[in-house]
Amino acid sequence: MAQVGIGTTNARKTLEVAGDMMITGNMEIGLYNPLKDGDTSTFLIQESDASIKSVDVSNPTGLALAYIQEYYIVNPNLDWVKNFDTGIDATEFVVIVTSASYDLELDLTEVSGDEENFSIPYIATFVQAGTWRIIADYPQAANIDETAIGTWIISTLIFSSDLSKQFGTIDIPMSGSTSGSASTPIID
Amino acid sequence: MKNLTILLLFITLGPVIGQVGIGTTNPQADLHIAGDALVQTGFTMNNLVTVSTTDKDFKLVTRVTDSNPIGEITTLDVDFLNVAPINVIDYSFTNLQLDNLRDVDLQYDPNKYIVGVANFRHVGDAIKKIPAGNTYSIGHFVVRTFVSGGTWHLEIRNVDLDLDADDSIDYYITLIVYDKSYFRHLPPIITDLGGSNTGTASSIPDLY
C-alpha cells in the first residue's frame, strides 16, 4: 500500500498529484515504454516559462513539427514567378520547396536560334527583406497560348527554427570535373 | 488534512535532510518515487537540461493520448513502430504507356498522412519537342501527388507531349509520408498575381 496521493485519497499510481507539479531540479525517469503502433500520441515540448506542453496537431492553430503548405500562384507573368513573398518570417521558419508543377503547355522563345534551346524548370525559395520568397520559371520558355492563365502549384515544407538549423551555402568549385567532394560535412 | 496524513505516513527522510522516498527507504534524489507517478494537471520543470551536440542516440519523448489514465509518457523509437512521424519510401515505375503515368493510386489515407514526392529521376529516352509556329513546344511536365477518391494519388508525365512509340522511360521517386499526428497539412493559399512576376501571398500561414 505504498501509494501516495496529494490532493486525492485514491492514488492510482505510486504517486498521484491531483493538481500541478513543479520540479526545480533535474528529473530522471527510469522506465519509458516505447510508443506502440496504434497509440495516439503527441510530442512534449518545454515552453520558455519551463512548463511542459504537448504538441497537439489536431488543434488547428496549435504547433506541429512541420507544416505542408501548398501555394497556388495564379496568373503570373506567363510562367514566370520572379519574387513571390510568402510573408513567412525567415528568422523563425525555414521554407523549402518539395515539389511543384505548372499547368500549361509551353514553347521556347521565338527568337531566331533560341527555338533550338532546351528548358529545365526551377522552383526554389530564398530570403529577402526578412521573409521567404518563391521563384519559379521555365527559363527560355513560356505559355504557348499567351492569353491563357497559368497556375503554379508549389508544395512547401515549413519547419520552425526551434527544430531546424540553417547552415547557409557551401560553394564547391568542381574545377571542370564531373565528380568531386565537399570540403567538410555540414553535420558530424 | 487526510491527504497530508497519508503522505506523511509514507515519506521517509533520507540521509540528507529534505530527501523524500515514496516506495523506497533510500531516496536517490530530493524526491524519489520507486514506481509510477501521475500528475493530473500542469507540469513544470525549471531545469530541463538541453541536448548537447555530443549527445547521441537520444529519443524524442511522446505523450500517449489514449492510455489509461491518459497521458502516459513514452519514447519514440521507430524500431517499435510500423509508422514513424516521417516515412521515406522509394518507388520505381517501369513499362509505362509512353511517358504517361497519369494516375497511380498510392492508397495512403489522407486523413492520416500527407504524401509528398521528392527525388524524382527519369531514366531512358528523351521526350522530343514538337514544332509550334516559329518555335517548338516542350509541353509541360508534371510530377505531383494529389488526393482523389479518399486516397493519395501520383501523376508523372508530360501532359501535352508523348514519348516516341519505340522509346521507353522509367521513373524513380521517393515518397515522403508524413504522419498527421505530428505534421499539419495547411489549406492551400491561392494568390492571383494579375499577370505580374512579383507579388505577395494572399495570406500568411498560421504557424504559431
Coordinates of C-alpha atoms in Angstrom, one line a residue:
Chain A
M1 CA 0.0 0.0 0.0
A2 CA 2.9 2.3 -0.8
Q3 CA 0.7 4.6 -2.9
V4 CA 0.7 8.3 -2.1
G5 CA -2.0 10.8 -3.2
I6 CA -1.6 14.5 -3.0
G7 CA -5.0 16.2 -3.3
T8 CA -6.6 12.7 -3.7
T9 CA -7.4 9.9 -1.4
N10 CA -7.4 7.4 -4.3
A11 CA -3.9 7.4 -5.8
R12 CA -3.8 5.2 -8.9
K13 CA 0.0 5.2 -9.1
T14 CA 2.8 5.2 -6.6
L15 CA 2.4 8.9 -6.5
E16 CA -0.6 10.8 -7.9
V17 CA -0.8 14.5 -7.7
A18 CA -4.3 15.9 -8.2
G19 CA -3.0 19.2 -9.4
D20 CA 0.2 20.8 -10.7
M21 CA 3.7 19.6 -10.1
M22 CA 6.8 21.7 -10.3
I23 CA 10.4 20.4 -10.2
T24 CA 13.2 23.0 -9.9
G25 CA 16.0 20.4 -10.2
N26 CA 16.5 17.6 -12.7
M27 CA 14.2 14.7 -13.2
E28 CA 15.1 11.3 -14.4
I29 CA 12.6 8.6 -15.4
G30 CA 14.0 5.1 -15.2
L31 CA 11.4 3.4 -17.4
Y32 CA 9.9 4.8 -20.6
N33 CA 7.8 2.4 -22.6
P34 CA 8.2 2.8 -26.3
L35 CA 5.3 4.2 -28.3
K36 CA 3.4 1.4 -29.9
D37 CA 1.6 1.2 -33.3
G38 CA -2.0 2.2 -32.8
D39 CA -1.2 4.6 -29.9
T40 CA -2.3 8.1 -30.5
S41 CA 0.3 10.4 -29.2
T42 CA 1.8 13.9 -29.2
F43 CA 5.3 15.2 -28.6
L44 CA 6.2 17.1 -25.5
I45 CA 7.9 20.4 -25.6
Q46 CA 9.1 22.9 -22.9
E47 CA 7.8 26.4 -23.1
S48 CA 10.0 29.3 -22.1
D49 CA 8.2 29.5 -18.7
A50 CA 9.5 26.0 -18.0
S51 CA 6.1 24.3 -18.3
I52 CA 5.9 21.1 -20.2
K53 CA 3.3 21.2 -23.0
S54 CA 2.2 18.7 -25.7
V55 CA 2.2 19.5 -29.4
D56 CA -1.5 19.0 -30.3
V57 CA -1.5 18.9 -34.1
S58 CA -5.3 18.2 -34.2
N59 CA -5.7 21.8 -32.8
P60 CA -5.9 23.8 -35.9
T61 CA -3.9 26.7 -34.5
G62 CA -1.5 24.7 -32.4
L63 CA 2.1 23.9 -33.1
A64 CA 3.2 21.0 -35.3
L65 CA 6.6 19.6 -36.0
A66 CA 6.4 21.0 -39.5
Y67 CA 3.8 22.2 -41.9
I68 CA 3.0 21.3 -45.5
Q69 CA 1.7 24.3 -47.4
E70 CA 0.7 24.4 -51.0
Y71 CA 0.8 27.7 -52.9
Y72 CA -1.4 28.1 -56.0
I73 CA 0.2 31.0 -57.8
V74 CA -2.4 32.0 -60.4
N75 CA -1.7 34.3 -63.5
P76 CA 1.9 35.1 -63.1
N77 CA 3.9 36.8 -65.9
L78 CA 3.2 33.9 -68.4
D79 CA 5.0 31.1 -66.5
W80 CA 7.4 33.4 -64.7
V81 CA 7.3 34.0 -60.9
K82 CA 10.2 36.2 -60.1
N83 CA 9.5 37.1 -56.5
F84 CA 6.5 35.8 -54.6
D85 CA 6.5 37.0 -51.0
T86 CA 5.0 34.3 -48.7
G87 CA 5.3 36.7 -45.7
I88 CA 6.7 33.9 -43.6
D89 CA 9.3 35.3 -41.1
A90 CA 12.7 34.0 -42.1
T91 CA 14.1 34.3 -38.6
E92 CA 11.5 31.9 -37.2
F93 CA 10.9 29.4 -40.0
V94 CA 12.6 27.6 -42.8
V95 CA 10.6 27.1 -46.1
I96 CA 11.7 24.7 -48.7
V97 CA 10.0 23.6 -52.0
T98 CA 9.4 19.9 -52.0
S99 CA 7.7 19.7 -55.4
A100 CA 6.0 21.9 -57.9
S101 CA 4.1 21.8 -61.2
Y102 CA 2.9 24.2 -63.8
D103 CA -0.4 23.6 -65.7
L104 CA 0.1 24.9 -69.2
E105 CA 1.8 23.9 -72.4
L106 CA 5.0 25.9 -73.0
D107 CA 7.0 26.7 -76.1
L108 CA 10.6 28.0 -76.4
T109 CA 11.4 31.7 -77.0
E110 CA 10.5 32.8 -80.5
V111 CA 13.9 34.4 -81.3
S112 CA 15.8 33.1 -84.2
G113 CA 18.2 30.4 -82.9
D114 CA 16.5 30.3 -79.5
E115 CA 13.9 27.8 -80.7
E116 CA 16.6 25.1 -80.5
N117 CA 17.0 25.8 -76.8
F118 CA 16.2 23.4 -74.0
S119 CA 14.4 24.4 -70.8
I120 CA 14.7 22.9 -67.3
P121 CA 12.2 24.4 -64.9
Y122 CA 13.4 25.6 -61.5
I123 CA 11.3 26.3 -58.3
A124 CA 13.1 27.5 -55.2
T125 CA 12.8 29.6 -52.1
F126 CA 15.0 32.4 -51.0
V127 CA 15.1 35.0 -48.3
Q128 CA 14.7 38.8 -49.0
A129 CA 13.9 41.6 -46.5
G130 CA 13.2 39.1 -43.7
T131 CA 10.6 36.9 -45.4
W132 CA 10.7 33.8 -47.5
R133 CA 10.1 34.2 -51.2
I134 CA 9.4 31.8 -54.1
I135 CA 10.9 31.9 -57.5
A136 CA 9.7 29.7 -60.3
D137 CA 10.3 29.6 -64.1
Y138 CA 10.8 27.7 -67.2
P139 CA 13.8 29.8 -68.5
Q140 CA 13.7 30.4 -72.3
A141 CA 10.1 29.1 -72.4
A142 CA 6.6 30.5 -71.8
N143 CA 2.9 29.7 -72.2
I144 CA 2.3 28.6 -75.8
D145 CA -1.0 30.4 -75.6
E146 CA 0.0 33.8 -74.2
T147 CA -3.7 34.6 -73.4
A148 CA -4.1 31.5 -71.2
I149 CA -3.8 32.0 -67.4
G150 CA -1.4 29.6 -65.9
T151 CA -1.1 28.3 -62.3
W152 CA 2.0 27.0 -60.4
I153 CA 1.1 24.6 -57.7
I154 CA 4.1 24.6 -55.3
S155 CA 4.3 22.3 -52.3
T156 CA 6.4 23.7 -49.5
L157 CA 7.6 22.2 -46.2
I158 CA 7.8 24.7 -43.3
F159 CA 10.0 24.0 -40.3
S160 CA 10.2 26.0 -37.1
S161 CA 13.7 27.3 -36.4
D162 CA 13.3 25.6 -33.0
L163 CA 13.6 22.3 -34.8
S164 CA 16.0 23.0 -37.7
K165 CA 19.3 24.7 -38.4
Q166 CA 20.1 26.8 -41.4
F167 CA 23.7 26.1 -42.4
G168 CA 24.0 28.7 -45.2
T169 CA 25.6 28.0 -48.5
I170 CA 28.6 25.7 -49.2
D171 CA 30.3 26.5 -52.5
I172 CA 32.1 23.6 -54.1
P173 CA 34.2 24.5 -57.2
M174 CA 34.3 21.5 -59.4
S175 CA 37.4 22.5 -61.4
G176 CA 35.9 21.3 -64.6
S177 CA 35.4 17.7 -63.3
T178 CA 32.2 15.7 -63.2
S179 CA 32.8 14.3 -59.7
G180 CA 34.1 15.9 -56.6
S181 CA 34.0 16.1 -52.8
A182 CA 32.6 18.5 -50.4
S183 CA 35.3 20.0 -48.2
T184 CA 33.7 19.3 -44.8
P185 CA 30.5 17.6 -43.8
I186 CA 27.9 20.1 -42.5
I187 CA 26.8 17.7 -39.8
D188 CA 29.1 15.3 -37.9
Chain B
M1 CA -5.7 17.1 6.0
K2 CA -6.4 13.5 5.5
N3 CA -4.3 13.5 2.3
L4 CA -1.4 15.1 4.1
T5 CA -1.6 12.4 6.7
I6 CA -1.4 9.7 4.1
L7 CA 1.6 11.4 2.5
L8 CA 3.4 11.7 5.9
L9 CA 2.8 8.0 6.5
F10 CA 4.9 7.0 3.5
I11 CA 7.6 9.6 3.3
T12 CA 11.0 8.6 4.5
L13 CA 13.7 11.0 5.4
G14 CA 16.9 10.1 3.6
P15 CA 20.4 10.6 4.9
V16 CA 20.4 14.2 3.8
I17 CA 17.6 16.2 5.3
G18 CA 14.9 17.0 2.8
Q19 CA 15.1 13.9 0.7
V20 CA 11.8 12.0 0.4
G21 CA 11.3 8.5 -0.8
I22 CA 7.9 7.1 -1.9
G23 CA 8.1 3.3 -2.1
T24 CA 11.8 3.4 -1.1
T25 CA 13.7 4.0 2.1
N26 CA 16.8 5.0 0.2
P27 CA 15.9 8.1 -1.9
Q28 CA 18.5 9.0 -4.5
A29 CA 17.1 12.5 -5.2
D30 CA 15.1 15.1 -3.4
L31 CA 12.0 13.1 -4.3
H32 CA 12.4 9.6 -5.4
I33 CA 9.4 7.7 -6.5
A34 CA 10.0 3.9 -6.7
G35 CA 7.1 3.4 -9.1
D36 CA 4.9 5.3 -11.4
A37 CA 3.8 8.9 -11.0
L38 CA 0.7 10.6 -12.2
V39 CA 0.2 14.3 -12.4
Q40 CA -3.3 15.3 -13.2
T41 CA -2.8 18.9 -14.4
G42 CA 0.2 21.1 -15.2
F43 CA 3.8 20.1 -15.0
T44 CA 6.7 22.4 -14.8
M45 CA 10.4 21.7 -14.8
N46 CA 12.7 24.7 -14.2
N47 CA 15.9 22.8 -15.0
L48 CA 15.4 20.8 -18.2
V49 CA 18.9 20.3 -19.5
T50 CA 19.2 20.7 -23.2
V51 CA 20.6 18.1 -25.5
S52 CA 24.2 18.9 -26.5
T53 CA 25.9 18.3 -29.8
T54 CA 27.9 15.4 -28.4
D55 CA 24.7 13.5 -27.2
K56 CA 23.9 10.6 -29.5
D57 CA 21.1 8.1 -29.6
F58 CA 18.6 10.3 -27.7
K59 CA 14.9 9.6 -28.1
L60 CA 12.1 12.1 -28.5
V61 CA 9.5 12.0 -25.7
T62 CA 5.9 11.4 -26.6
R63 CA 2.7 11.5 -24.6
V64 CA 0.1 8.9 -25.3
T65 CA -3.4 10.4 -25.5
D66 CA -5.4 7.2 -25.3
S67 CA -3.7 5.5 -22.4
N68 CA -5.5 4.8 -19.1
P69 CA -5.0 7.1 -17.2
I70 CA -4.5 9.4 -20.1
G71 CA -1.0 10.8 -20.7
E72 CA 1.5 8.0 -20.3
I73 CA 4.9 9.3 -21.2
T74 CA 6.6 7.2 -23.8
T75 CA 9.6 7.4 -26.1
L76 CA 9.5 7.5 -29.8
D77 CA 11.6 4.6 -31.0
V78 CA 10.9 4.0 -34.7
D79 CA 12.2 0.4 -34.3
F80 CA 9.0 -0.4 -32.4
L81 CA 6.7 1.3 -34.9
N82 CA 5.5 0.4 -38.4
V83 CA 4.7 4.1 -39.0
A84 CA 7.2 6.8 -37.9
P85 CA 6.5 10.5 -37.9
I86 CA 8.4 10.7 -41.2
N87 CA 8.4 7.7 -43.5
V88 CA 10.5 7.5 -46.7
I89 CA 9.7 5.0 -49.4
D90 CA 11.3 4.6 -52.8
Y91 CA 9.2 3.7 -55.8
S92 CA 10.1 2.8 -59.3
F93 CA 7.8 2.7 -62.3
T94 CA 8.7 0.7 -65.4
N95 CA 7.0 -0.4 -68.6
L96 CA 4.9 2.8 -68.8
Q97 CA 2.4 3.7 -71.5
L98 CA 4.9 6.1 -73.4
D99 CA 5.8 8.7 -70.7
N100 CA 2.4 8.8 -69.2
L101 CA 1.9 7.9 -65.6
R102 CA -1.5 9.6 -65.4
D103 CA -2.9 8.3 -62.1
V104 CA -1.5 5.8 -59.7
D105 CA -3.5 5.1 -56.6
L106 CA -0.8 5.2 -53.8
Q107 CA -3.6 4.0 -51.3
Y108 CA -2.4 6.2 -48.4
D109 CA -5.2 7.6 -46.3
P110 CA -5.3 11.4 -46.5
N111 CA -6.9 11.6 -43.0
K112 CA -3.8 10.1 -41.5
Y113 CA -0.9 11.0 -43.9
I114 CA 0.4 13.8 -46.0
V115 CA 2.3 12.3 -49.0
G116 CA 4.9 14.4 -50.8
V117 CA 7.1 13.4 -53.7
A118 CA 10.8 14.0 -53.9
N119 CA 14.0 12.7 -55.6
F120 CA 12.3 12.5 -59.0
R121 CA 14.6 10.8 -61.5
H122 CA 13.9 9.6 -65.1
V123 CA 16.0 7.1 -66.9
G124 CA 15.5 6.4 -70.6
D125 CA 14.7 8.2 -73.8
A126 CA 14.0 11.9 -74.2
I127 CA 10.6 13.3 -75.0
K128 CA 11.0 15.2 -78.2
K129 CA 9.8 18.8 -78.6
I130 CA 7.4 19.4 -81.5
P131 CA 7.1 22.3 -83.9
A132 CA 4.8 25.1 -82.8
G133 CA 4.6 28.1 -85.1
N134 CA 8.1 29.6 -85.4
T135 CA 9.4 27.7 -82.4
Y136 CA 8.9 24.4 -80.5
S137 CA 6.5 23.2 -77.8
I138 CA 8.1 21.5 -74.8
G139 CA 4.7 20.7 -73.4
H140 CA 4.6 20.7 -69.6
F141 CA 6.0 18.0 -67.4
V142 CA 4.1 17.3 -64.1
V143 CA 5.3 15.4 -61.0
R144 CA 2.8 15.7 -58.3
T145 CA 0.8 13.9 -55.6
F146 CA -2.9 14.6 -55.2
V147 CA -5.9 13.4 -53.2
S148 CA -8.7 11.7 -55.1
G149 CA -11.5 9.4 -54.0
G150 CA -10.2 9.3 -50.4
T151 CA -6.6 8.3 -51.1
W152 CA -3.3 9.8 -52.3
H153 CA -2.5 9.5 -56.0
L154 CA 0.5 10.2 -58.1
E155 CA 0.9 11.8 -61.6
I156 CA 4.2 11.9 -63.6
R157 CA 4.1 12.7 -67.3
N158 CA 4.4 15.3 -70.0
V159 CA 0.8 16.3 -70.2
D160 CA 1.0 17.7 -73.8
L161 CA 3.7 15.6 -75.4
D162 CA 4.4 11.9 -75.7
L163 CA 7.5 9.8 -75.9
D164 CA 8.0 8.2 -79.4
A165 CA 6.3 4.8 -79.6
D166 CA 9.6 2.9 -79.9
D167 CA 11.2 4.7 -77.0
S168 CA 10.9 4.0 -73.3
I169 CA 11.4 5.8 -70.0
D170 CA 11.4 4.7 -66.3
Y171 CA 10.6 6.9 -63.3
Y172 CA 12.1 6.8 -59.8
I173 CA 10.8 8.8 -56.9
T174 CA 10.9 8.9 -53.1
L175 CA 7.7 9.4 -51.4
I176 CA 7.8 11.2 -48.0
V177 CA 4.8 10.2 -46.0
Y178 CA 4.2 12.5 -43.0
D179 CA 2.1 11.3 -40.1
K180 CA -0.6 13.9 -39.5
S181 CA -0.2 13.3 -35.7
Y182 CA 2.9 15.4 -36.0
F183 CA 2.7 17.4 -39.2
R184 CA -0.1 19.7 -40.4
H185 CA -1.4 19.9 -43.9
L186 CA -2.5 23.6 -44.2
P187 CA -5.2 24.7 -46.6
P188 CA -3.8 25.9 -49.9
I189 CA -3.0 29.6 -50.3
I190 CA -4.3 30.8 -53.6
T191 CA -2.9 34.1 -54.9
D192 CA -3.6 35.8 -58.3
L193 CA -0.6 37.8 -59.5
G194 CA -2.6 39.5 -62.2
G195 CA 0.0 38.9 -64.9
S196 CA 2.9 40.2 -62.8
N197 CA 6.0 38.2 -61.9
T198 CA 6.2 39.7 -58.5
G199 CA 3.6 39.8 -55.7
T200 CA 2.6 38.9 -52.1
A201 CA 0.8 35.8 -50.9
S202 CA -2.9 36.4 -50.2
S203 CA -2.4 35.2 -46.7
I204 CA 0.4 34.1 -44.4
P205 CA 0.0 30.6 -43.0
D206 CA -0.8 30.4 -39.3
L207 CA 2.3 28.7 -37.9
Y208 CA 2.0 29.7 -34.2

